[in-house]
Amino acid sequence: MKKGSKGEVVFTAKGGAWFMIVVCAIGLVSVGWIIVGAITGCVEIIGVEVLFWEVLFYLLMIYSFVWVGCLLLHSINMLKAKITIGPDGLVLDGAIDRTKRLWNPFHRSYIKSDLVVELPWRDIQHIEFAGPESVVGNWALAVIPFNSRVLIETKEHQRYVMNLSLFDMRVAKEIDKYRYKHNLL
């Protein structure tokens, strides 16, 4: 969090992104080592030599490798993401445009977004936070007091989403301050 001129507060995702890059790199090396070890016979798979379990194991490991790789790309791209909150409005650098419904989970904007959105408070109709339990649908994550996404709808019915999971937890509190002030509930 950095205080700017005119009462603006700038939040960047660099700390969380670097942490996730390290975790993803360790995950990729581990999964890659398991796959290579299983192929070369150094690692015994489940202890049973049944073709079904081996194929299932390889599919699961390849899926895990691809998923962690996509998470690594997302974390690398979040290094430049920032949110500027001020008395005039909100600037989202790295937001996703959700005006059109995207049903494709492999759409490029979910992994990399170069969109910079400047939204004056008077143009915003609604701001909503989505917690981790509503994102993944897991009730067990409801104990985590963290908002993982901010959903913003403008008066022209444009919808923008910004992932908050790699930002400082104070970003939601700062947005709430202006949300209540401008009655954007």
XYZ file of N, CA and C in Angstrom:
555
model
N 0.853 -1.170 0.000
C 0.000 0.000 0.000
C 0.898 1.231 0.000
N 0.596 2.146 -0.918
C 1.378 3.353 -1.061
C 0.424 4.537 -1.142
N 0.666 5.531 -0.328
C -0.145 6.752 -0.386
C 0.356 7.622 -1.519
N -0.588 8.053 -2.367
C -0.236 8.909 -3.494
C -0.691 10.329 -3.250
N -0.618 11.105 -4.291
C -1.073 12.485 -4.192
C -2.596 12.530 -4.209
N -3.148 13.590 -3.707
C -4.602 13.815 -3.678
C -5.362 12.756 -2.875
N -4.737 12.153 -1.896
C -5.425 11.184 -1.045
C -5.624 9.829 -1.682
N -4.932 9.545 -2.761
C -5.071 8.250 -3.423
C -4.225 7.196 -2.709
N -4.723 5.981 -2.717
C -4.002 4.852 -2.144
C -3.788 3.833 -3.261
N -2.556 3.377 -3.428
C -2.210 2.438 -4.491
C -1.845 1.096 -3.862
N -2.512 0.047 -4.293
C -2.223 -1.313 -3.847
C -1.638 -2.086 -5.028
N -0.570 -2.814 -4.788
C 0.003 -3.677 -5.824
C -0.049 -5.121 -5.341
N 0.049 -6.046 -6.294
C -0.028 -7.469 -5.972
C 1.340 -8.129 -6.009
N 2.402 -7.364 -5.921
C 3.748 -7.915 -6.081
C 4.119 -8.920 -4.994
N 3.818 -8.627 -3.745
C 4.178 -9.536 -2.650
C 3.483 -10.880 -2.777
N 2.189 -10.856 -2.990
C 1.433 -12.101 -3.156
C 1.803 -12.843 -4.420
N 2.096 -12.089 -5.484
C 2.466 -12.723 -6.751
C 3.812 -13.431 -6.629
N 4.796 -12.799 -5.984
C 6.092 -13.457 -5.813
C 5.973 -14.709 -4.949
N 5.149 -14.638 -3.916
C 4.927 -15.823 -3.078
C 4.336 -16.966 -3.905
N 3.319 -16.655 -4.723
C 2.691 -17.697 -5.544
C 3.631 -18.207 -6.630
N 4.507 -17.367 -7.153
C 5.475 -17.821 -8.149
C 6.403 -18.860 -7.536
N 6.864 -18.609 -6.320
C 7.736 -19.576 -5.635
C 6.982 -20.876 -5.356
N 5.747 -20.775 -4.866
C 4.948 -21.974 -4.572
C 4.677 -22.763 -5.852
N 4.321 -22.076 -6.930
C 4.048 -22.758 -8.200
C 5.302 -23.402 -8.775
N 6.449 -22.729 -8.661
C 7.698 -23.313 -9.158
C 8.030 -24.590 -8.396
N 7.856 -24.573 -7.090
C 8.082 -25.786 -6.285
C 7.082 -26.865 -6.682
N 5.827 -26.488 -6.904
C 4.806 -27.447 -7.324
C 5.102 -28.055 -8.687
N 5.529 -27.223 -9.639
C 5.861 -27.735 -10.971
C 7.045 -28.699 -10.927
N 8.058 -28.360 -10.161
C 9.215 -29.245 -10.041
C 8.801 -30.563 -9.381
N 7.985 -30.491 -8.345
C 7.550 -31.711 -7.654
C 6.710 -32.613 -8.553
N 5.723 -32.044 -9.212
C 4.855 -32.834 -10.094
C 5.652 -33.363 -11.284
N 6.523 -32.533 -11.828
C 7.376 -32.984 -12.931
C 8.279 -34.123 -12.508
N 8.840 -34.040 -11.296
C 9.698 -35.112 -10.782
C 8.904 -36.399 -10.611
N 7.675 -36.298 -10.125
C 6.831 -37.491 -9.958
C 6.508 -38.108 -11.309
N 6.176 -37.281 -12.298
C 5.850 -37.807 -13.633
C 7.072 -38.484 -14.255
N 8.215 -37.821 -14.227
C 9.427 -38.403 -14.812
C 9.846 -39.653 -14.039
N 9.745 -39.606 -12.718
C 10.089 -40.773 -11.901
C 9.172 -41.949 -12.157
N 7.891 -41.665 -12.381
C 6.944 -42.750 -12.655
C 7.181 -43.339 -14.044
N 7.534 -42.500 -15.013
C 7.793 -42.991 -16.367
C 9.049 -43.857 -16.391
N 10.087 -43.418 -15.708
C 11.342 -44.169 -15.711
C 11.333 -45.338 -14.742
N 10.336 -45.450 -13.906
C 10.226 -46.581 -12.989
C 10.872 -46.349 -11.643
N 11.347 -45.137 -11.378
C 11.981 -44.838 -10.094
C 10.964 -44.704 -8.967
N 9.763 -44.284 -9.307
C 8.707 -44.110 -8.316
C 7.635 -45.147 -8.608
N 7.284 -45.919 -7.584
C 6.252 -46.935 -7.771
C 4.888 -46.287 -7.624
N 4.001 -46.568 -8.542
C 2.680 -45.955 -8.552
C 1.718 -46.835 -7.776
N 1.279 -46.369 -6.639
C 0.230 -46.959 -5.814
C 0.578 -48.376 -5.346
N 1.635 -48.969 -5.849
C 2.012 -50.313 -5.424
C 1.310 -51.403 -6.203
N 0.431 -51.046 -7.091
C -0.316 -52.029 -7.870
C -0.039 -51.769 -9.344
N 0.261 -52.808 -10.071
C 0.512 -52.627 -11.501
C -0.743 -52.935 -12.288
N -1.685 -52.048 -12.190
C -2.937 -52.160 -12.917
C -2.971 -50.991 -13.907
N -3.268 -51.286 -15.133
C -3.219 -50.282 -16.192
C -4.169 -49.118 -15.916
N -5.354 -49.389 -15.397
C -6.336 -48.340 -15.127
C -5.779 -47.313 -14.148
N -5.183 -47.784 -13.060
C -4.667 -46.873 -12.045
C -3.476 -46.083 -12.560
N -2.658 -46.713 -13.402
C -1.519 -45.991 -13.971
C -1.979 -44.880 -14.910
N -2.943 -45.195 -15.766
C -3.464 -44.178 -16.685
C -4.134 -43.055 -15.899
N -4.903 -43.401 -14.890
C -5.551 -42.393 -14.055
C -4.510 -41.519 -13.352
N -3.453 -42.146 -12.865
C -2.383 -41.406 -12.200
C -1.733 -40.420 -13.166
N -1.387 -40.876 -14.371
C -0.748 -39.992 -15.343
C -1.665 -38.847 -15.758
N -2.934 -39.132 -15.951
C -3.884 -38.072 -16.300
C -3.990 -37.039 -15.185
N -4.040 -37.508 -13.950
C -4.114 -36.603 -12.801
C -2.848 -35.764 -12.687
N -1.703 -36.360 -12.891
C -0.443 -35.622 -12.797
C -0.301 -34.609 -13.939
N -0.692 -34.982 -15.145
C -0.617 -34.041 -16.271
C -1.587 -32.888 -16.049
N -2.790 -33.192 -15.569
C -3.759 -32.135 -15.248
C -3.188 -31.209 -14.177
N -2.576 -31.773 -13.145
C -1.984 -30.964 -12.080
C -0.861 -30.088 -12.619
N -0.048 -30.638 -13.508
C 1.054 -29.893 -14.094
C 0.537 -28.708 -14.906
N -0.485 -28.935 -15.712
C -1.067 -27.856 -16.530
C -1.724 -26.813 -15.638
N -2.458 -27.242 -14.602
C -3.150 -26.320 -13.712
C -2.149 -25.439 -12.958
N -1.103 -26.038 -12.429
C -0.093 -25.256 -11.705
C 0.657 -24.344 -12.679
N 0.863 -24.796 -13.914
C 1.495 -23.949 -14.923
C 0.650 -22.721 -15.240
N -0.666 -22.904 -15.373
C -1.567 -21.764 -15.615
C -1.583 -20.823 -14.414
N -1.551 -21.390 -13.201
C -1.493 -20.567 -11.994
C -0.187 -19.783 -11.936
N 0.902 -20.383 -12.387
C 2.189 -19.685 -12.445
C 2.125 -18.526 -13.441
N 1.545 -18.752 -14.625
C 1.392 -17.669 -15.610
C 0.537 -16.535 -15.057
N -0.560 -16.899 -14.383
C -1.430 -15.889 -13.787
C -0.668 -15.080 -12.733
N 0.125 -15.751 -11.911
C 0.887 -15.057 -10.868
C 1.938 -14.134 -11.473
N 2.587 -14.574 -12.548
C 3.574 -13.726 -13.215
C 2.902 -12.477 -13.781
N 1.727 -12.644 -14.364
C 1.017 -11.499 -14.935
C 0.437 -10.574 -13.863
N 0.212 -11.095 -12.662
C -0.299 -10.252 -11.577
C 0.797 -9.385 -10.954
N 2.048 -9.581 -11.348
C 3.125 -8.730 -10.839
C 2.892 -7.263 -11.182
N 2.249 -6.984 -12.307
C 2.029 -5.601 -12.722
C 0.635 -5.092 -12.341
N -0.186 -5.925 -11.733
C -1.543 -5.508 -11.370
C -1.515 -4.526 -10.200
N -2.381 -3.536 -10.295
C -2.502 -2.592 -9.184
C -3.897 -1.984 -9.160
N -4.263 -1.526 -7.988
C -5.551 -0.875 -7.774
C -5.269 0.480 -7.126
N -5.777 1.534 -7.741
C -5.628 2.884 -7.205
C -7.009 3.346 -6.751
N -7.098 3.681 -5.480
C -8.371 4.109 -4.890
C -8.191 5.536 -4.393
N -9.083 6.405 -4.834
C -8.991 7.799 -4.430
C -10.352 8.446 -4.321
N -10.389 9.701 -3.926
C -11.667 10.393 -3.776
C -12.381 10.617 -5.112
N -11.636 10.605 -6.220
C -12.254 10.812 -7.528
C -12.789 9.531 -8.143
N -12.152 8.419 -7.852
C -12.590 7.168 -8.462
C -11.658 6.019 -8.182
N -11.769 5.049 -9.024
C -11.090 3.776 -8.859
C -10.396 3.435 -10.172
N -9.145 3.011 -10.120
C -8.413 2.586 -11.313
C -7.978 1.147 -11.094
N -8.416 0.255 -11.980
C -8.080 -1.160 -11.903
C -7.130 -1.494 -13.052
N -5.927 -1.867 -12.733
C -4.946 -2.250 -13.742
C -4.812 -3.770 -13.687
N -5.344 -4.456 -14.699
C -5.339 -5.914 -14.731
C -6.716 -6.507 -14.490
N -7.765 -5.720 -14.700
C -9.134 -6.193 -14.494
C -9.581 -7.067 -15.667
N -10.667 -7.784 -15.458
C -11.265 -8.628 -16.489
C -12.622 -8.026 -16.845
N -12.869 -7.832 -18.129
C -14.140 -7.300 -18.601
C -15.149 -8.442 -18.672
N -16.155 -8.402 -17.808
C -17.185 -9.440 -17.773
C -18.510 -8.942 -18.320
N -18.483 -7.912 -19.173
C -19.712 -7.403 -19.771
C -20.375 -8.493 -20.588
N -19.587 -9.201 -21.378
C -20.083 -10.374 -22.094
C -19.793 -11.594 -21.232
N -20.712 -12.501 -21.197
C -20.513 -13.715 -20.419
C -19.497 -14.607 -21.108
N -18.468 -14.985 -20.387
C -17.449 -15.883 -20.910
C -17.637 -17.244 -20.247
N -18.039 -18.222 -21.021
C -18.255 -19.562 -20.465
C -17.033 -20.446 -20.633
N -16.049 -19.972 -21.361
C -14.849 -20.752 -21.597
C -13.878 -20.561 -20.424
N -13.609 -21.612 -19.631
C -12.707 -21.441 -18.490
C -11.250 -21.253 -18.907
N -10.912 -21.538 -20.179
C -9.546 -21.377 -20.655
C -9.374 -20.088 -21.452
N -10.287 -19.149 -21.280
C -10.204 -17.882 -22.003
C -8.956 -17.128 -21.542
N -8.306 -16.450 -22.467
C -7.043 -15.772 -22.207
C -7.133 -14.728 -21.101
N -8.264 -14.063 -20.966
C -8.367 -12.984 -19.981
C -8.367 -13.498 -18.545
N -8.643 -14.781 -18.335
C -8.578 -15.316 -16.976
C -7.133 -15.479 -16.518
N -6.222 -15.730 -17.463
C -4.825 -15.914 -17.111
C -4.064 -14.599 -17.232
N -4.311 -13.847 -18.307
C -3.593 -12.600 -18.536
C -4.569 -11.512 -18.952
N -4.523 -10.401 -18.243
C -5.377 -9.271 -18.588
C -4.550 -8.000 -18.565
N -4.557 -7.274 -19.681
C -3.849 -6.001 -19.780
C -4.803 -4.821 -19.669
N -6.037 -5.069 -19.283
C -7.062 -4.039 -19.252
C -6.843 -3.076 -18.087
N -6.860 -1.785 -18.398
C -6.793 -0.738 -17.382
C -8.118 0.007 -17.428
N -8.823 0.032 -16.303
C -10.151 0.633 -16.234
C -10.130 1.783 -15.234
N -10.523 2.956 -15.688
C -10.667 4.119 -14.807
C -12.154 4.362 -14.604
N -12.585 4.263 -13.364
C -14.004 4.398 -13.049
C -14.219 5.500 -12.019
N -14.814 6.619 -12.424
C -15.198 7.634 -11.427
C -16.329 7.086 -10.550
N -16.381 7.509 -9.317
C -17.398 6.996 -8.397
C -18.812 7.278 -8.908
N -19.008 8.379 -9.611
C -20.355 8.720 -10.092
C -20.826 7.782 -11.206
N -19.898 7.087 -11.896
C -20.268 6.160 -12.974
C -20.499 4.728 -12.491
N -20.180 4.459 -11.254
C -20.334 3.100 -10.718
C -21.729 2.954 -10.131
N -22.405 1.881 -10.521
C -23.743 1.615 -10.007
C -23.710 0.676 -8.802
N -22.806 -0.306 -8.843
C -22.823 -1.342 -7.810
C -21.416 -1.921 -7.643
N -21.007 -2.127 -6.391
C -19.759 -2.819 -6.075
C -20.097 -3.971 -5.143
N -19.569 -5.124 -5.482
C -19.856 -6.319 -4.687
C -18.564 -7.108 -4.490
N -18.413 -7.701 -3.331
C -17.265 -8.550 -3.047
C -17.704 -10.004 -3.060
N -16.846 -10.854 -3.597
C -17.101 -12.290 -3.577
C -16.015 -12.936 -2.730
N -16.450 -13.664 -1.725
C -15.497 -14.346 -0.862
C -15.040 -15.657 -1.469
N -14.077 -16.300 -0.852
C -13.559 -17.555 -1.405
C -14.597 -18.666 -1.440
N -15.562 -18.649 -0.518
C -16.566 -19.712 -0.513
C -17.510 -19.609 -1.694
N -17.748 -18.396 -2.197
C -18.627 -18.267 -3.360
C -17.872 -18.488 -4.670
N -16.567 -18.324 -4.641
C -15.770 -18.534 -5.845
C -15.594 -20.013 -6.118
N -15.202 -20.774 -5.093
C -14.976 -22.202 -5.290
C -16.154 -23.045 -4.846
N -17.117 -22.471 -4.182
C -18.282 -23.219 -3.743
C -18.003 -24.107 -2.551
N -16.983 -23.801 -1.779
C -16.611 -24.623 -0.637
C -17.008 -23.902 0.641
N -17.915 -24.495 1.396
C -18.388 -23.860 2.620
C -17.297 -23.834 3.686
N -16.326 -24.744 3.602
C -15.260 -24.788 4.599
C -14.364 -23.558 4.517
N -14.308 -22.910 3.357
C -13.488 -21.713 3.215
C -14.178 -20.471 3.769
N -15.401 -20.604 4.255
C -16.135 -19.457 4.786
C -15.478 -18.899 6.045
N -14.621 -19.680 6.690
C -13.958 -19.194 7.898
C -12.839 -18.218 7.574
N -12.407 -18.161 6.307
C -11.341 -17.246 5.918
C -11.948 -15.860 5.707
N -11.554 -14.870 6.495
C -12.164 -13.538 6.371
C -11.497 -12.718 5.277
N -11.615 -13.166 4.037
C -10.929 -12.492 2.950
C -11.821 -12.455 1.721
N -11.885 -11.310 1.078
C -12.624 -11.165 -0.167
C -11.679 -11.467 -1.314
N -12.051 -12.421 -2.164
C -11.129 -12.828 -3.211
C -11.368 -12.123 -4.541
N -12.524 -11.490 -4.739
C -12.792 -10.755 -5.976
C -13.652 -9.549 -5.669
N -13.474 -8.504 -6.471
C -14.379 -7.368 -6.420
C -15.083 -7.319 -7.777
N -16.397 -7.192 -7.725
C -17.234 -7.131 -8.922
C -17.821 -5.732 -9.007
N -17.582 -5.051 -10.115
C -18.017 -3.665 -10.284
C -18.915 -3.578 -11.505
N -20.079 -2.954 -11.322
C -20.995 -2.733 -12.443
C -21.201 -1.231 -12.592
N -21.054 -0.741 -13.828
C -21.228 0.681 -14.093
C -22.688 0.969 -14.446
N -23.008 2.236 -14.561
C -24.365 2.624 -14.925
C -24.688 2.286 -16.375
N -23.650 2.081 -17.205
C -23.848 1.644 -18.595
C -23.902 0.113 -18.685
N -24.007 -0.565 -17.554
C -24.096 -2.024 -17.426
C -22.853 -2.746 -17.929
N -21.704 -2.128 -17.741
C -20.443 -2.810 -17.987
C -20.014 -3.440 -16.672
N -19.508 -4.664 -16.756
C -19.109 -5.398 -15.547
C -17.615 -5.685 -15.603
N -16.939 -5.404 -14.490
C -15.508 -5.651 -14.377
C -15.246 -6.461 -13.113
N -14.289 -7.359 -13.221
C -13.903 -8.201 -12.093
C -12.407 -8.027 -11.869
N -12.033 -7.920 -10.609
C -10.609 -7.848 -10.259
C -10.343 -8.878 -9.168
N -9.356 -9.708 -9.400
C -8.964 -10.719 -8.430
C -8.185 -10.039 -7.310
N -8.625 -10.233 -6.067
C -7.979 -9.603 -4.919
C -7.126 -10.568 -4.106
N -7.032 -11.816 -4.536
C -6.386 -12.820 -3.707
C -4.894 -12.584 -3.505
N -4.223 -11.861 -4.376
C -2.795 -11.601 -4.223
C -2.504 -10.209 -3.670
N -3.543 -9.429 -3.432
C -3.388 -8.071 -2.895
C -3.406 -8.096 -1.371
N -3.042 -6.961 -0.801
C -3.124 -6.766 0.639
C -4.596 -6.839 1.067
N -4.841 -7.358 2.249
C -6.225 -7.516 2.713
C -6.904 -6.173 2.965
N -6.128 -5.105 3.074
C -6.707 -3.790 3.344
C -7.360 -3.159 2.124
N -7.177 -3.754 0.931
C -7.765 -3.169 -0.281
C -9.290 -3.191 -0.199
N -9.862 -4.257 0.326
C -11.326 -4.340 0.454
C -11.843 -3.312 1.452
N -11.109 -3.099 2.509
C -11.509 -2.109 3.510
C -11.488 -0.697 2.919
N -10.484 -0.404 2.095
C -10.380 0.911 1.470
C -11.500 1.134 0.443
N -11.811 0.092 -0.333
C -12.915 0.203 -1.292
C -14.234 0.358 -0.556
N -14.406 -0.363 0.548
C -15.629 -0.247 1.345
C -15.832 1.167 1.870
N -14.747 1.821 2.222
C -14.852 3.189 2.740
C -15.546 4.085 1.713
N -15.141 4.009 0.462
C -15.761 4.825 -0.587
C -17.094 4.232 -1.040
N -17.247 2.945 -0.927
C -18.507 2.304 -1.302
C -19.649 2.804 -0.416
N -19.403 2.878 0.876
C -20.432 3.400 1.783
C -20.624 4.901 1.630
N -19.544 5.614 1.368
C -19.620 7.063 1.216
C -20.461 7.449 0.006
N -20.340 6.690 -1.089
C -21.078 6.995 -2.323
C -22.332 6.122 -2.489
N -22.661 5.347 -1.469
C -23.879 4.497 -1.449
C -23.936 3.567 -2.665
N -22.920 2.759 -2.825
C -22.824 1.829 -3.950
C -23.069 0.389 -3.501
N -23.985 0.189 -2.621
C -24.245 -1.132 -2.057
C -25.051 -2.006 -2.968
